[in-house]
Amino acid sequence: MKNEQDIRWSKSTCPYCGFGCGLMVGVKQGRIVEIKGMKGHPVNDGQICVLAANIPPIFNAGGRLTRSMIRRGNEFVPVTWKEAIEHTANELKRIIKKYGPDSVAFYGGAANLTEEYYLMNKLMKGLIGTNNIECSTRLCMAATAAGFISTIGADAPPSCYADIEEADLFFITGNNMALTIPVMFRRISDAKKKNGAKVIVVDPRRTRTSELADLHLQIRPGTDVALNNSIAYVLLKEGFVDEEQVEQYASGLSDLKRLIVEFSPSKAATITGLQEQQIIEAARMIGNARAMLTFWFQGYNHSTQAVFKNNTLHNLSLLTGNICRPGAGPLSITGEANALGNRWVGALSHLLVGMRQINNEQHRREVAKYWGVPEKNIKSTPGRSIIEIIEGLHSGDIRALWITTTNPPASLPDTRWVEEGLAKAELLVVQDIFHPTETTILADVILAAAQWCEKTGTFISSERRLELVEKLIEPPGEAKPDYEIIWLVARAMGFEKEFPYVSPEEVFEEWKGLTRGRLCDMGGVTYERLRGVVGPQLPCPSPDHPGTGRLFTDMHFPRPDGRAALLLRDYIAPAEKPDREYPFILITGCLEWHFNTRTRTARAPHLNQQAPECTVDINPKDAAMFEINGGDLIEVTSRRGKARGKACLTENVQAGTVFMPYHFGKMCANNGSSVNNVTNPVYDVHSKQPEYKFTAVRVEKMSTQNSLNISSLLLEFKKYLQG
Ligand SMILES: Nc1nc2c(c(=O)[nH]1)N[C@H]1C(S)=C(S)[C@@H](COP(=O)(O)OP(=O)(O)OC[C@H]3O[C@@H](n4cnc5c(=O)[nH]c(N)nc54)[C@H](O)[C@@H]3O)O[C@H]1N2
Ligand SMILES: Nc1nc2c(c(=O)[nH]1)N[C@H]1C(S)=C(S)[C@@H](COP(=O)(O)OP(=O)(O)OC[C@H]3O[C@@H](n4cnc5c(=O)[nH]c(N)nc54)[C@H](O)[C@@H]3O)O[C@H]1N2
Ligand code: SF4
Ligand SMILES: [Mo]
């Protein structure tokens, strides 16, 4: 029994999705015992979802890394921090000396603290002299960022959550927020109930989110650009667009009108599989709305047309004046906790600290000056994207890779290719909180990291809200915060002067200086101001500034002519075509019960019981054709490999498509699904995001013989996981 009186409650921010719910964390005798939503927090007002509620057991589960280790032959040998840091630094120096700075790369997770990415940027881009630094946001939000930059001139989400209660139409596309951002979905459901707002959902599947829809457009996977263009066609044709007014704040209207004639509803109906009337109805709902909010997510970004989907969606907001006013605009929602922090601090290989770009000379000069490094240190060409880093490992151009807070053999497409690449590295350093993971087992050096609540730093959520997450308990054993590990390695490489820090607060103060006068201005914020209370939305330039709810309310956008851009984008089909050998389209995505590669949620008993193993959703008609019954173990094969899961017969997927969650990698104790064995490493050329949502596959019932072999093999991992 928990004795409430002994529990000390502290404010924090959720470590899972980028919605950024305010949490109250209950600590008793140095342990996290309970998590509640923070009442009065403007994001969630006391609400939380099942993921956050089930955090406490994760802190006491097996498999936690408490010491760093170095691989000797086939064994991992525990070492002191001194040995681990010196070995890592010496190996990095050796490799840089022999092969040059571009032979090393860093890859981190979007849940890393902003301070951690700041340090890594300084080390890699400023001192080592390579732009090969990447973030899992490449798999998640790179297309949203590129979409905003091309449409409004900056990766600056203009809307905020307070718009939810002001809108009368929600256009929810390519996302299943009922499961993935449940607290936001509740706010939307409540707003619908209270204000009679209408909901359009675009998703090839029937989902818990589409149940809320007044209009569900169950399109063919990958065809959103055709749909969006056709909606624009109807809006223009039926007089819903005030052209004179649009010209004031957006360029490109006449060009758009020219292309859009190609996208009549009858033509779009053929591409999308919808009925003409449904497209017209959607357009009329948008045209008649007083205030429309749009939400899009991985059904958009996990596509070879990722940025084009973003652009054509933003066209609809611009054409109807649904932008930068209460209740209206594109409301960017984000996967991971430090949704914007990592992008704004420059965690991708083409970005530079403080919403700057590598290929901008002025930006490089500003940052080099601030860091006190020669201008030539910061290279003028973008580094490699994560897929290109893996290519580099295969070709031998990349020799060392340092990974923190992400699990690439489970999350990148084409697992075997990824594992083979990682295995070729001369030095693979992996910093995680657990071992084994799909990544740590391949490492040369494993560094034991402290996790959320065991270290202090900042997150920036989807609505630009800056929050402090504080250390509330001690990390186990010798585990250290990622920022400390980074500055120790940097010092051991000879950069003592540049990395003199003793606290993350000093790092924050330094990074803050590079945000001055920019859209991410944090000039008015200190750790002291953030401690224990709700953080402000950025920009927040001065101590008395309350923060900024909506951006660009004067309809002036940071583009050369001050106007946003209506962009002509043609429809291109997904990269892989189903054929006789691979007749199904595989869609991959999230379940309610697990987060990403499941290293944490598999350790929360309640969550794991709900979804202990991988499933394959298949339409009953297709199942009958292949003599598959519910609960059968089935194998899903693509041109790259095989994955497996238990058949779940459901009308939620259309005939010809199957759905699998991506949470279950090799380490899944039940059937080791590894859906990314089959996915395609092809990516959108504008954002370099992989096409996770469209793979041509075939499905077969597995023989019992096979399934037994797999279970016994994975018992090994299970032993490991139980610690
Ligand atoms: N429970 C839970 N919540 C999470 C996560 C988690 O792992 N578990 N992960 C977090 C992270 S990092 C992220 S990025 C988000 C992801 O959150 P979401 O994007 O909401 O989730 P997904 O399941 O990836 O995909 C969303 C929907 O896109 C649809 N879709 C597929 N192809 C298309 C298409 O061509 N067009 C359209 N319009 N739709 C399509 C799919 O059917 C699916 O329902 O969730 C975050 N929240
Ligand atoms: N097929 C398919 N694949 C996908 C997707 C899909 O929809 N389909 N979605 C993609 C998306 S949107 C995303 S965001 C990615 C996510 O992919 P990943 O980033 O690989 O997934 P996570 O499970 O979040 O990885 C976090 C890792 O960091 C560790 N960790 C947690 N906290 C800390 C910490 O404080 N410090 C350190 N050092 N380590 C920590 C965890 O144990 C875990 O190993 O997956 C992508 N992959
Ligand atoms: S909705 Fe997102 S931020 Fe809120 S509690 Fe759930 S996972 Fe955390
Ligand atoms: Mo994500």
PDB file of N, CA and C in Angstrom, residues 12-23 41 43-44 47-53 55 110-111 140-141 161 175-186 297-298 332-340 342-343 452 459-463 465 467 469 590-592 594-596 600-601 662-663:
ATOM      1  N   SER A  12       6.899  17.457 -13.675  1.00  0.00           N
ATOM      2  CA  SER A  12       7.783  17.108 -14.789  1.00  0.00           C
ATOM      3  C   SER A  12       6.977  17.161 -16.087  1.00  0.00           C
ATOM      4  N   THR A  13       7.591  16.719 -17.172  1.00  0.00           N
ATOM      5  CA  THR A  13       6.905  16.658 -18.469  1.00  0.00           C
ATOM      6  C   THR A  13       7.080  15.255 -19.016  1.00  0.00           C
ATOM      7  N   CYS A  14       6.049  14.749 -19.668  1.00  0.00           N
ATOM      8  CA  CYS A  14       6.043  13.347 -20.111  1.00  0.00           C
ATOM      9  C   CYS A  14       7.237  13.026 -21.026  1.00  0.00           C
ATOM     10  N   PRO A  15       7.882  11.866 -20.799  1.00  0.00           N
ATOM     11  CA  PRO A  15       9.023  11.483 -21.636  1.00  0.00           C
ATOM     12  C   PRO A  15       8.619  10.755 -22.922  1.00  0.00           C
ATOM     13  N   TYR A  16       7.326  10.536 -23.139  1.00  0.00           N
ATOM     14  CA  TYR A  16       6.921   9.792 -24.335  1.00  0.00           C
ATOM     15  C   TYR A  16       6.576  10.737 -25.493  1.00  0.00           C
ATOM     16  N   CYS A  17       5.301  10.962 -25.765  1.00  0.00           N
ATOM     17  CA  CYS A  17       5.029  11.670 -27.020  1.00  0.00           C
ATOM     18  C   CYS A  17       5.240  13.175 -26.896  1.00  0.00           C
ATOM     19  N   GLY A  18       5.331  13.844 -28.010  1.00  0.00           N
ATOM     20  CA  GLY A  18       5.682  15.265 -28.054  1.00  0.00           C
ATOM     21  C   GLY A  18       4.547  16.213 -27.717  1.00  0.00           C
ATOM     22  N   PHE A  19       3.398  15.667 -27.292  1.00  0.00           N
ATOM     23  CA  PHE A  19       2.302  16.550 -26.890  1.00  0.00           C
ATOM     24  C   PHE A  19       2.718  17.349 -25.649  1.00  0.00           C
ATOM     25  N   GLY A  20       3.508  16.697 -24.776  1.00  0.00           N
ATOM     26  CA  GLY A  20       4.092  17.437 -23.654  1.00  0.00           C
ATOM     27  C   GLY A  20       3.172  17.602 -22.454  1.00  0.00           C
ATOM     28  N   CYS A  21       2.477  16.537 -22.050  1.00  0.00           N
ATOM     29  CA  CYS A  21       1.613  16.635 -20.866  1.00  0.00           C
ATOM     30  C   CYS A  21       2.442  16.958 -19.627  1.00  0.00           C
ATOM     31  N   GLY A  22       1.891  17.839 -18.792  1.00  0.00           N
ATOM     32  CA  GLY A  22       2.507  18.128 -17.500  1.00  0.00           C
ATOM     33  C   GLY A  22       2.203  16.980 -16.548  1.00  0.00           C
ATOM     34  N   LEU A  23       3.229  16.452 -15.919  1.00  0.00           N
ATOM     35  CA  LEU A  23       3.035  15.314 -15.012  1.00  0.00           C
ATOM     36  C   LEU A  23       3.427  15.694 -13.598  1.00  0.00           C
ATOM     37  N   HIS A  41      -2.519  22.307 -15.711  1.00  0.00           N
ATOM     38  CA  HIS A  41      -1.529  22.478 -16.794  1.00  0.00           C
ATOM     39  C   HIS A  41      -2.283  22.750 -18.096  1.00  0.00           C
ATOM     40  N   VAL A  43      -1.760  22.132 -21.087  1.00  0.00           N
ATOM     41  CA  VAL A  43      -1.739  21.091 -22.109  1.00  0.00           C
ATOM     42  C   VAL A  43      -2.738  19.986 -21.770  1.00  0.00           C
ATOM     43  N   ASN A  44      -2.736  19.504 -20.538  1.00  0.00           N
ATOM     44  CA  ASN A  44      -3.510  18.304 -20.224  1.00  0.00           C
ATOM     45  C   ASN A  44      -4.411  18.413 -19.013  1.00  0.00           C
ATOM     46  N   GLN A  47      -5.026  15.293 -17.072  1.00  0.00           N
ATOM     47  CA  GLN A  47      -5.201  14.040 -17.822  1.00  0.00           C
ATOM     48  C   GLN A  47      -3.852  13.402 -18.137  1.00  0.00           C
ATOM     49  N   ILE A  48      -3.840  12.081 -18.255  1.00  0.00           N
ATOM     50  CA  ILE A  48      -2.680  11.407 -18.852  1.00  0.00           C
ATOM     51  C   ILE A  48      -3.170  10.189 -19.620  1.00  0.00           C
ATOM     52  N   CYS A  49      -2.284   9.573 -20.375  1.00  0.00           N
ATOM     53  CA  CYS A  49      -2.681   8.358 -21.080  1.00  0.00           C
ATOM     54  C   CYS A  49      -2.055   7.153 -20.395  1.00  0.00           C
ATOM     55  N   VAL A  50      -2.379   6.001 -20.934  1.00  0.00           N
ATOM     56  CA  VAL A  50      -1.969   4.744 -20.314  1.00  0.00           C
ATOM     57  C   VAL A  50      -0.439   4.571 -20.306  1.00  0.00           C
ATOM     58  N   LEU A  51       0.230   5.161 -21.295  1.00  0.00           N
ATOM     59  CA  LEU A  51       1.695   5.009 -21.321  1.00  0.00           C
ATOM     60  C   LEU A  51       2.315   5.700 -20.110  1.00  0.00           C
ATOM     61  N   ALA A  52       1.936   6.956 -19.881  1.00  0.00           N
ATOM     62  CA  ALA A  52       2.527   7.714 -18.771  1.00  0.00           C
ATOM     63  C   ALA A  52       2.149   7.091 -17.431  1.00  0.00           C
ATOM     64  N   ALA A  53       0.898   6.640 -17.326  1.00  0.00           N
ATOM     65  CA  ALA A  53       0.451   6.067 -16.046  1.00  0.00           C
ATOM     66  C   ALA A  53       1.252   4.819 -15.685  1.00  0.00           C
ATOM     67  N   ILE A  55       4.524   4.251 -16.199  1.00  0.00           N
ATOM     68  CA  ILE A  55       5.977   4.463 -16.148  1.00  0.00           C
ATOM     69  C   ILE A  55       6.621   3.860 -14.891  1.00  0.00           C
ATOM     70  N   ALA A 110      15.153  11.539 -30.566  1.00  0.00           N
ATOM     71  CA  ALA A 110      14.452  12.813 -30.390  1.00  0.00           C
ATOM     72  C   ALA A 110      13.955  12.987 -28.956  1.00  0.00           C
ATOM     73  N   ALA A 111      14.271  12.044 -28.075  1.00  0.00           N
ATOM     74  CA  ALA A 111      13.941  12.212 -26.657  1.00  0.00           C
ATOM     75  C   ALA A 111      15.173  12.647 -25.873  1.00  0.00           C
ATOM     76  N   CYS A 140      10.831  10.752 -38.338  1.00  0.00           N
ATOM     77  CA  CYS A 140       9.602  11.151 -37.660  1.00  0.00           C
ATOM     78  C   CYS A 140       9.108  12.501 -38.187  1.00  0.00           C
ATOM     79  N   MET A 141       9.881  13.551 -37.993  1.00  0.00           N
ATOM     80  CA  MET A 141       9.382  14.898 -38.262  1.00  0.00           C
ATOM     81  C   MET A 141      10.149  15.658 -39.340  1.00  0.00           C
ATOM     82  N   TYR A 161      -2.197  24.489 -28.989  1.00  0.00           N
ATOM     83  CA  TYR A 161      -3.292  23.605 -28.567  1.00  0.00           C
ATOM     84  C   TYR A 161      -4.553  24.380 -28.179  1.00  0.00           C
ATOM     85  N   ASN A 175      -3.055  10.073 -39.307  1.00  0.00           N
ATOM     86  CA  ASN A 175      -2.677   9.820 -37.920  1.00  0.00           C
ATOM     87  C   ASN A 175      -3.810   9.189 -37.146  1.00  0.00           C
ATOM     88  N   ASN A 176      -3.378   8.470 -36.132  1.00  0.00           N
ATOM     89  CA  ASN A 176      -4.324   7.724 -35.303  1.00  0.00           C
ATOM     90  C   ASN A 176      -4.188   8.223 -33.876  1.00  0.00           C
ATOM     91  N   MET A 177      -4.476   9.507 -33.692  1.00  0.00           N
ATOM     92  CA  MET A 177      -4.189  10.155 -32.409  1.00  0.00           C
ATOM     93  C   MET A 177      -4.967   9.579 -31.232  1.00  0.00           C
ATOM     94  N   ALA A 178      -6.053   8.860 -31.505  1.00  0.00           N
ATOM     95  CA  ALA A 178      -6.775   8.239 -30.381  1.00  0.00           C
ATOM     96  C   ALA A 178      -5.845   7.288 -29.625  1.00  0.00           C
ATOM     97  N   LEU A 179      -4.893   6.691 -30.355  1.00  0.00           N
ATOM     98  CA  LEU A 179      -3.927   5.812 -29.700  1.00  0.00           C
ATOM     99  C   LEU A 179      -2.586   6.493 -29.471  1.00  0.00           C
ATOM    100  N   THR A 180      -2.216   7.416 -30.350  1.00  0.00           N
ATOM    101  CA  THR A 180      -0.832   7.908 -30.304  1.00  0.00           C
ATOM    102  C   THR A 180      -0.669   9.225 -29.538  1.00  0.00           C
ATOM    103  N   ILE A 181      -1.701  10.054 -29.493  1.00  0.00           N
ATOM    104  CA  ILE A 181      -1.676  11.270 -28.654  1.00  0.00           C
ATOM    105  C   ILE A 181      -3.027  11.304 -27.940  1.00  0.00           C
ATOM    106  N   PRO A 182      -3.266  10.343 -27.074  1.00  0.00           N
ATOM    107  CA  PRO A 182      -4.623  10.172 -26.535  1.00  0.00           C
ATOM    108  C   PRO A 182      -5.161  11.411 -25.823  1.00  0.00           C
ATOM    109  N   VAL A 183      -4.307  12.153 -25.161  1.00  0.00           N
ATOM    110  CA  VAL A 183      -4.813  13.307 -24.413  1.00  0.00           C
ATOM    111  C   VAL A 183      -5.267  14.408 -25.376  1.00  0.00           C
ATOM    112  N   MET A 184      -4.578  14.549 -26.471  1.00  0.00           N
ATOM    113  CA  MET A 184      -5.014  15.512 -27.482  1.00  0.00           C
ATOM    114  C   MET A 184      -6.344  15.063 -28.093  1.00  0.00           C
ATOM    115  N   PHE A 185      -6.452  13.764 -28.337  1.00  0.00           N
ATOM    116  CA  PHE A 185      -7.693  13.233 -28.928  1.00  0.00           C
ATOM    117  C   PHE A 185      -8.878  13.507 -28.004  1.00  0.00           C
ATOM    118  N   ARG A 186      -8.646  13.353 -26.671  1.00  0.00           N
ATOM    119  CA  ARG A 186      -9.726  13.652 -25.725  1.00  0.00           C
ATOM    120  C   ARG A 186     -10.138  15.112 -25.813  1.00  0.00           C
ATOM    121  N   PHE A 297       0.335  13.324 -39.661  1.00  0.00           N
ATOM    122  CA  PHE A 297       1.384  12.650 -38.912  1.00  0.00           C
ATOM    123  C   PHE A 297       2.025  11.603 -39.809  1.00  0.00           C
ATOM    124  N   GLN A 298       2.288  10.428 -39.261  1.00  0.00           N
ATOM    125  CA  GLN A 298       3.161   9.522 -40.006  1.00  0.00           C
ATOM    126  C   GLN A 298       2.537   8.932 -41.270  1.00  0.00           C
ATOM    127  N   SER A 332       0.893  21.233 -35.795  1.00  0.00           N
ATOM    128  CA  SER A 332       1.913  20.186 -35.906  1.00  0.00           C
ATOM    129  C   SER A 332       1.894  19.327 -34.656  1.00  0.00           C
ATOM    130  N   ILE A 333       1.728  18.020 -34.827  1.00  0.00           N
ATOM    131  CA  ILE A 333       1.850  17.125 -33.680  1.00  0.00           C
ATOM    132  C   ILE A 333       3.073  16.249 -33.890  1.00  0.00           C
ATOM    133  N   THR A 334       3.660  15.826 -32.806  1.00  0.00           N
ATOM    134  CA  THR A 334       4.990  15.248 -32.905  1.00  0.00           C
ATOM    135  C   THR A 334       5.142  14.000 -32.075  1.00  0.00           C
ATOM    136  N   GLY A 335       5.992  13.121 -32.564  1.00  0.00           N
ATOM    137  CA  GLY A 335       6.147  11.816 -31.946  1.00  0.00           C
ATOM    138  C   GLY A 335       6.823  11.817 -30.604  1.00  0.00           C
ATOM    139  N   GLU A 336       7.993  12.390 -30.519  1.00  0.00           N
ATOM    140  CA  GLU A 336       8.803  12.174 -29.337  1.00  0.00           C
ATOM    141  C   GLU A 336       8.888  13.417 -28.463  1.00  0.00           C
ATOM    142  N   ALA A 337       9.289  13.173 -27.211  1.00  0.00           N
ATOM    143  CA  ALA A 337       9.169  14.189 -26.162  1.00  0.00           C
ATOM    144  C   ALA A 337       9.822  15.523 -26.515  1.00  0.00           C
ATOM    145  N   ASN A 338      11.023  15.489 -27.036  1.00  0.00           N
ATOM    146  CA  ASN A 338      11.681  16.759 -27.336  1.00  0.00           C
ATOM    147  C   ASN A 338      11.422  17.116 -28.794  1.00  0.00           C
ATOM    148  N   ALA A 339      10.130  17.233 -29.069  1.00  0.00           N
ATOM    149  CA  ALA A 339       9.622  17.380 -30.426  1.00  0.00           C
ATOM    150  C   ALA A 339      10.359  18.433 -31.243  1.00  0.00           C
ATOM    151  N   LEU A 340      10.476  19.601 -30.691  1.00  0.00           N
ATOM    152  CA  LEU A 340      11.082  20.688 -31.445  1.00  0.00           C
ATOM    153  C   LEU A 340      12.498  20.978 -30.997  1.00  0.00           C
ATOM    154  N   ASN A 342      15.070  19.225 -30.457  1.00  0.00           N
ATOM    155  CA  ASN A 342      16.157  18.624 -31.236  1.00  0.00           C
ATOM    156  C   ASN A 342      16.305  19.276 -32.600  1.00  0.00           C
ATOM    157  N   ARG A 343      15.167  19.651 -33.229  1.00  0.00           N
ATOM    158  CA  ARG A 343      15.262  20.310 -34.549  1.00  0.00           C
ATOM    159  C   ARG A 343      15.872  21.701 -34.395  1.00  0.00           C
ATOM    160  N   TRP A 452      15.197   9.804 -17.964  1.00  0.00           N
ATOM    161  CA  TRP A 452      14.228  10.808 -17.503  1.00  0.00           C
ATOM    162  C   TRP A 452      14.032  10.677 -15.984  1.00  0.00           C
ATOM    163  N   PHE A 459      12.974  20.076 -22.505  1.00  0.00           N
ATOM    164  CA  PHE A 459      12.246  19.570 -23.678  1.00  0.00           C
ATOM    165  C   PHE A 459      11.476  20.740 -24.293  1.00  0.00           C
ATOM    166  N   ILE A 460      11.270  20.712 -25.603  1.00  0.00           N
ATOM    167  CA  ILE A 460      10.367  21.683 -26.240  1.00  0.00           C
ATOM    168  C   ILE A 460       9.288  20.883 -26.976  1.00  0.00           C
ATOM    169  N   SER A 461       8.032  21.096 -26.596  1.00  0.00           N
ATOM    170  CA  SER A 461       6.945  20.276 -27.139  1.00  0.00           C
ATOM    171  C   SER A 461       6.464  20.806 -28.484  1.00  0.00           C
ATOM    172  N   SER A 462       5.482  20.097 -29.058  1.00  0.00           N
ATOM    173  CA  SER A 462       4.948  20.435 -30.390  1.00  0.00           C
ATOM    174  C   SER A 462       4.433  21.853 -30.501  1.00  0.00           C
ATOM    175  N   GLU A 463       3.900  22.409 -29.395  1.00  0.00           N
ATOM    176  CA  GLU A 463       3.362  23.775 -29.504  1.00  0.00           C
ATOM    177  C   GLU A 463       4.401  24.803 -29.041  1.00  0.00           C
ATOM    178  N   ARG A 465       6.426  24.758 -26.536  1.00  0.00           N
ATOM    179  CA  ARG A 465       6.470  25.020 -25.102  1.00  0.00           C
ATOM    180  C   ARG A 465       7.760  24.446 -24.502  1.00  0.00           C
ATOM    181  N   GLU A 467       9.926  23.264 -21.434  1.00  0.00           N
ATOM    182  CA  GLU A 467       9.690  22.763 -20.073  1.00  0.00           C
ATOM    183  C   GLU A 467      10.979  22.190 -19.497  1.00  0.00           C
ATOM    184  N   VAL A 469      12.678  19.404 -17.217  1.00  0.00           N
ATOM    185  CA  VAL A 469      12.465  18.091 -16.576  1.00  0.00           C
ATOM    186  C   VAL A 469      13.632  17.891 -15.617  1.00  0.00           C
ATOM    187  N   CYS A 590       1.609   2.308 -35.071  1.00  0.00           N
ATOM    188  CA  CYS A 590       1.620   2.180 -33.600  1.00  0.00           C
ATOM    189  C   CYS A 590       0.426   1.418 -33.046  1.00  0.00           C
ATOM    190  N   LEU A 591       0.655   0.789 -31.907  1.00  0.00           N
ATOM    191  CA  LEU A 591      -0.410   0.290 -31.042  1.00  0.00           C
ATOM    192  C   LEU A 591      -0.529   1.249 -29.856  1.00  0.00           C
ATOM    193  N   GLU A 592      -1.635   1.088 -29.122  1.00  0.00           N
ATOM    194  CA  GLU A 592      -1.845   1.930 -27.945  1.00  0.00           C
ATOM    195  C   GLU A 592      -0.858   1.592 -26.829  1.00  0.00           C
ATOM    196  N   HIS A 594       2.328   0.157 -26.653  1.00  0.00           N
ATOM    197  CA  HIS A 594       3.792   0.196 -26.653  1.00  0.00           C
ATOM    198  C   HIS A 594       4.283   1.497 -27.235  1.00  0.00           C
ATOM    199  N   PHE A 595       5.489   1.870 -26.834  1.00  0.00           N
ATOM    200  CA  PHE A 595       6.092   3.077 -27.382  1.00  0.00           C
ATOM    201  C   PHE A 595       7.305   2.687 -28.213  1.00  0.00           C
ATOM    202  N   ASN A 596       7.302   3.101 -29.445  1.00  0.00           N
ATOM    203  CA  ASN A 596       8.425   2.885 -30.368  1.00  0.00           C
ATOM    204  C   ASN A 596       8.991   1.471 -30.271  1.00  0.00           C
ATOM    205  N   ARG A 600      11.106   0.314 -23.167  1.00  0.00           N
ATOM    206  CA  ARG A 600      10.522   0.695 -21.880  1.00  0.00           C
ATOM    207  C   ARG A 600       9.175   0.014 -21.644  1.00  0.00           C
ATOM    208  N   THR A 601       8.267   0.125 -22.607  1.00  0.00           N
ATOM    209  CA  THR A 601       6.900  -0.369 -22.360  1.00  0.00           C
ATOM    210  C   THR A 601       6.827  -1.890 -22.212  1.00  0.00           C
ATOM    211  N   TYR A 662       5.220  -1.611 -35.382  1.00  0.00           N
ATOM    212  CA  TYR A 662       6.684  -1.708 -35.531  1.00  0.00           C
ATOM    213  C   TYR A 662       7.398  -1.864 -34.194  1.00  0.00           C
ATOM    214  N   HIS A 663       6.621  -2.067 -33.120  1.00  0.00           N
ATOM    215  CA  HIS A 663       7.240  -2.082 -31.789  1.00  0.00           C
ATOM    216  C   HIS A 663       8.094  -3.320 -31.512  1.00  0.00           C
TER     217      HIS A 663
END
